[in-house]
PDB file of C-alpha atoms in Angstrom:
ATOM      1  CA  GLU K   1      10.998 -12.424  13.713  1.00 50.00           C
ATOM      2  CA  GLU K   2       7.594 -12.262  12.336  1.00 54.00           C
ATOM      3  CA  GLU K   3       7.462 -12.684   8.497  1.00 65.00           C
ATOM      4  CA  GLN K   4       6.967  -9.676   6.038  1.00 78.00           C
ATOM      5  CA  ARG K   5       3.261 -10.091   4.803  1.00 87.00           C
ATOM      6  CA  PHE K   6       3.660  -7.132   2.509  1.00 93.00           C
ATOM      7  CA  ALA K   7       5.957  -4.613   0.629  1.00 94.00           C
ATOM      8  CA  VAL K   8       5.215  -0.992  -0.656  1.00 96.00           C
ATOM      9  CA  PHE K   9       7.689   0.285  -2.940  1.00 97.00           C
ATOM     10  CA  PRO K  10       9.404   1.866  -3.982  1.00 97.00           C
ATOM     11  CA  ASN K  11       9.922   4.709  -0.809  1.00 97.00           C
ATOM     12  CA  PRO K  12      10.420   7.269  -2.113  1.00 97.00           C
ATOM     13  CA  ALA K  13       7.140   7.172  -5.182  1.00 97.00           C
ATOM     14  CA  ASN K  14       7.261   9.460  -8.201  1.00 96.00           C
ATOM     15  CA  ALA K  15       4.149   8.498 -10.807  1.00 95.00           C
ATOM     16  CA  ASN K  16       3.891   4.463  -9.098  1.00 96.00           C
ATOM     17  CA  MET K  17       3.854   2.753  -6.525  1.00 97.00           C
ATOM     18  CA  HIS K  18       3.040  -1.026  -5.995  1.00 97.00           C
ATOM     19  CA  ILE K  19       2.085  -3.635  -3.086  1.00 96.00           C
ATOM     20  CA  LYS K  20       3.205  -7.087  -3.048  1.00 95.00           C
ATOM     21  CA  VAL K  21       1.800 -10.316  -0.792  1.00 94.00           C
ATOM     22  CA  GLN K  22       4.784 -11.962   0.123  1.00 87.00           C
ATOM     23  CA  GLN K  23       1.487 -14.926   0.841  1.00 84.00           C
ATOM     24  CA  GLY K  24      -1.862 -16.541  -0.275  1.00 84.00           C
ATOM     25  CA  MET K  25      -4.539 -13.257   1.820  1.00 87.00           C
ATOM     26  CA  ASN K  26      -8.126 -13.012   0.547  1.00 90.00           C
ATOM     27  CA  ASN K  27      -9.951  -9.794   0.754  1.00 94.00           C
ATOM     28  CA  LEU K  28      -7.171  -7.533   1.090  1.00 95.00           C
ATOM     29  CA  THR K  29      -7.526  -4.127   0.372  1.00 96.00           C
ATOM     30  CA  TYR K  30      -5.985  -0.831   0.506  1.00 97.00           C
ATOM     31  CA  SER K  31      -5.907   2.551   1.392  1.00 98.00           C
ATOM     32  CA  ILE K  32      -3.772   5.654   1.131  1.00 98.00           C
ATOM     33  CA  ALA K  33      -4.389   8.547   3.042  1.00 98.00           C
ATOM     34  CA  ASN K  34      -2.318  11.881   3.810  1.00 97.00           C
ATOM     35  CA  ALA K  35      -0.677  13.957   6.142  1.00 93.00           C
ATOM     36  CA  VAL K  36      -3.572  15.205   7.930  1.00 95.00           C
ATOM     37  CA  GLY K  37      -5.857  11.454   7.530  1.00 96.00           C
ATOM     38  CA  ALA K  38      -7.564  11.951   4.802  1.00 97.00           C
ATOM     39  CA  GLU K  39      -7.895   9.059   2.315  1.00 97.00           C
ATOM     40  CA  VAL K  40      -7.588   9.856  -0.885  1.00 97.00           C
ATOM     41  CA  LEU K  41      -7.168   6.628  -3.037  1.00 97.00           C
ATOM     42  CA  GLN K  42      -8.020   3.016  -1.917  1.00 97.00           C
ATOM     43  CA  GLY K  43      -8.628  -0.453  -4.396  1.00 97.00           C
ATOM     44  CA  THR K  44      -8.407  -3.881  -3.736  1.00 95.00           C
ATOM     45  CA  LEU K  45      -5.186  -6.158  -3.197  1.00 95.00           C
ATOM     46  CA  PRO K  46      -4.375  -9.395  -5.552  1.00 91.00           C
ATOM     47  CA  PHE K  47      -4.150 -13.536  -3.984  1.00 91.00           C
ATOM     48  CA  THR K  48      -1.037 -12.765  -4.249  1.00 89.00           C
ATOM     49  CA  GLY K  49       1.388 -10.714  -6.423  1.00 92.00           C
ATOM     50  CA  VAL K  50       1.656  -7.509  -6.948  1.00 95.00           C
ATOM     51  CA  ALA K  51      -1.033  -4.608  -7.049  1.00 95.00           C
ATOM     52  CA  HIS K  52       0.539  -1.430  -9.096  1.00 96.00           C
ATOM     53  CA  ILE K  53      -1.029   2.057  -8.056  1.00 97.00           C
ATOM     54  CA  GLU K  54      -1.094   5.429  -9.911  1.00 96.00           C
ATOM     55  CA  THR K  55       0.675   8.215  -7.634  1.00 95.00           C
ATOM     56  CA  GLY K  56       1.195  10.816 -10.311  1.00 94.00           C
ATOM     57  CA  ASN K  57      -1.972  13.095  -9.743  1.00 95.00           C
ATOM     58  CA  LEU K  58      -1.032  12.943  -5.614  1.00 96.00           C
ATOM     59  CA  PRO K  59       0.048  15.912  -4.546  1.00 96.00           C
ATOM     60  CA  ALA K  60       3.884  14.781  -3.670  1.00 97.00           C
ATOM     61  CA  GLY K  61       4.339  14.790   1.136  1.00 97.00           C
ATOM     62  CA  VAL K  62       4.180  11.807   2.769  1.00 97.00           C
ATOM     63  CA  TYR K  63       1.462   9.078   3.243  1.00 98.00           C
ATOM     64  CA  VAL K  64       0.157   6.427   5.261  1.00 98.00           C
ATOM     65  CA  VAL K  65      -0.868   3.131   3.234  1.00 97.00           C
ATOM     66  CA  THR K  66      -2.951   0.881   4.807  1.00 97.00           C
ATOM     67  CA  VAL K  67      -3.784  -3.365   4.590  1.00 96.00           C
ATOM     68  CA  ALA K  68      -6.213  -4.840   5.620  1.00 96.00           C
ATOM     69  CA  GLU K  69      -7.820  -8.194   5.167  1.00 94.00           C
ATOM     70  CA  SER K  70     -11.843  -8.376   4.912  1.00 94.00           C
ATOM     71  CA  GLY K  71     -11.335  -4.583   7.071  1.00 92.00           C
ATOM     72  CA  ALA K  72      -9.311  -5.721   9.897  1.00 96.00           C
ATOM     73  CA  THR K  73      -6.025  -3.604   9.581  1.00 96.00           C
ATOM     74  CA  LEU K  74      -2.763  -5.665   8.451  1.00 94.00           C
ATOM     75  CA  GLN K  75      -0.274  -3.626   7.910  1.00 95.00           C
ATOM     76  CA  THR K  76       0.815   0.110   7.320  1.00 96.00           C
ATOM     77  CA  PHE K  77       3.290   1.581   6.020  1.00 96.00           C
ATOM     78  CA  ARG K  78       5.060   5.103   5.824  1.00 97.00           C
ATOM     79  CA  ILE K  79       5.718   6.635   2.111  1.00 97.00           C
ATOM     80  CA  VAL K  80       6.595   9.780   0.540  1.00 97.00           C
ATOM     81  CA  ILE K  81       5.502  10.896  -2.999  1.00 97.00           C
ATOM     82  CA  THR K  82       7.362  12.953  -4.535  1.00 96.00           C
ATOM     83  CA  HIS K  83       7.770  14.348  -8.009  1.00 88.00           C
TER      84      HIS K  83
END
């Protein structure tokens, strides 16, 4: 069983969501896309630890969070944002 390298919480999210990096990795980025695939947020992730992402300005709905290393997708998550 593959160890979960990342965790995205809470789900559903409201004003904030968090991406936890479980093991040290370099050149990590995240992107958040809405239901029609348009990227609405992006940023970098720490080598290890938790990134805090403000989602309060995003419309309520379903989003896809993609975590990538040097541009290569490592994992995707489906999250719901509610207000």
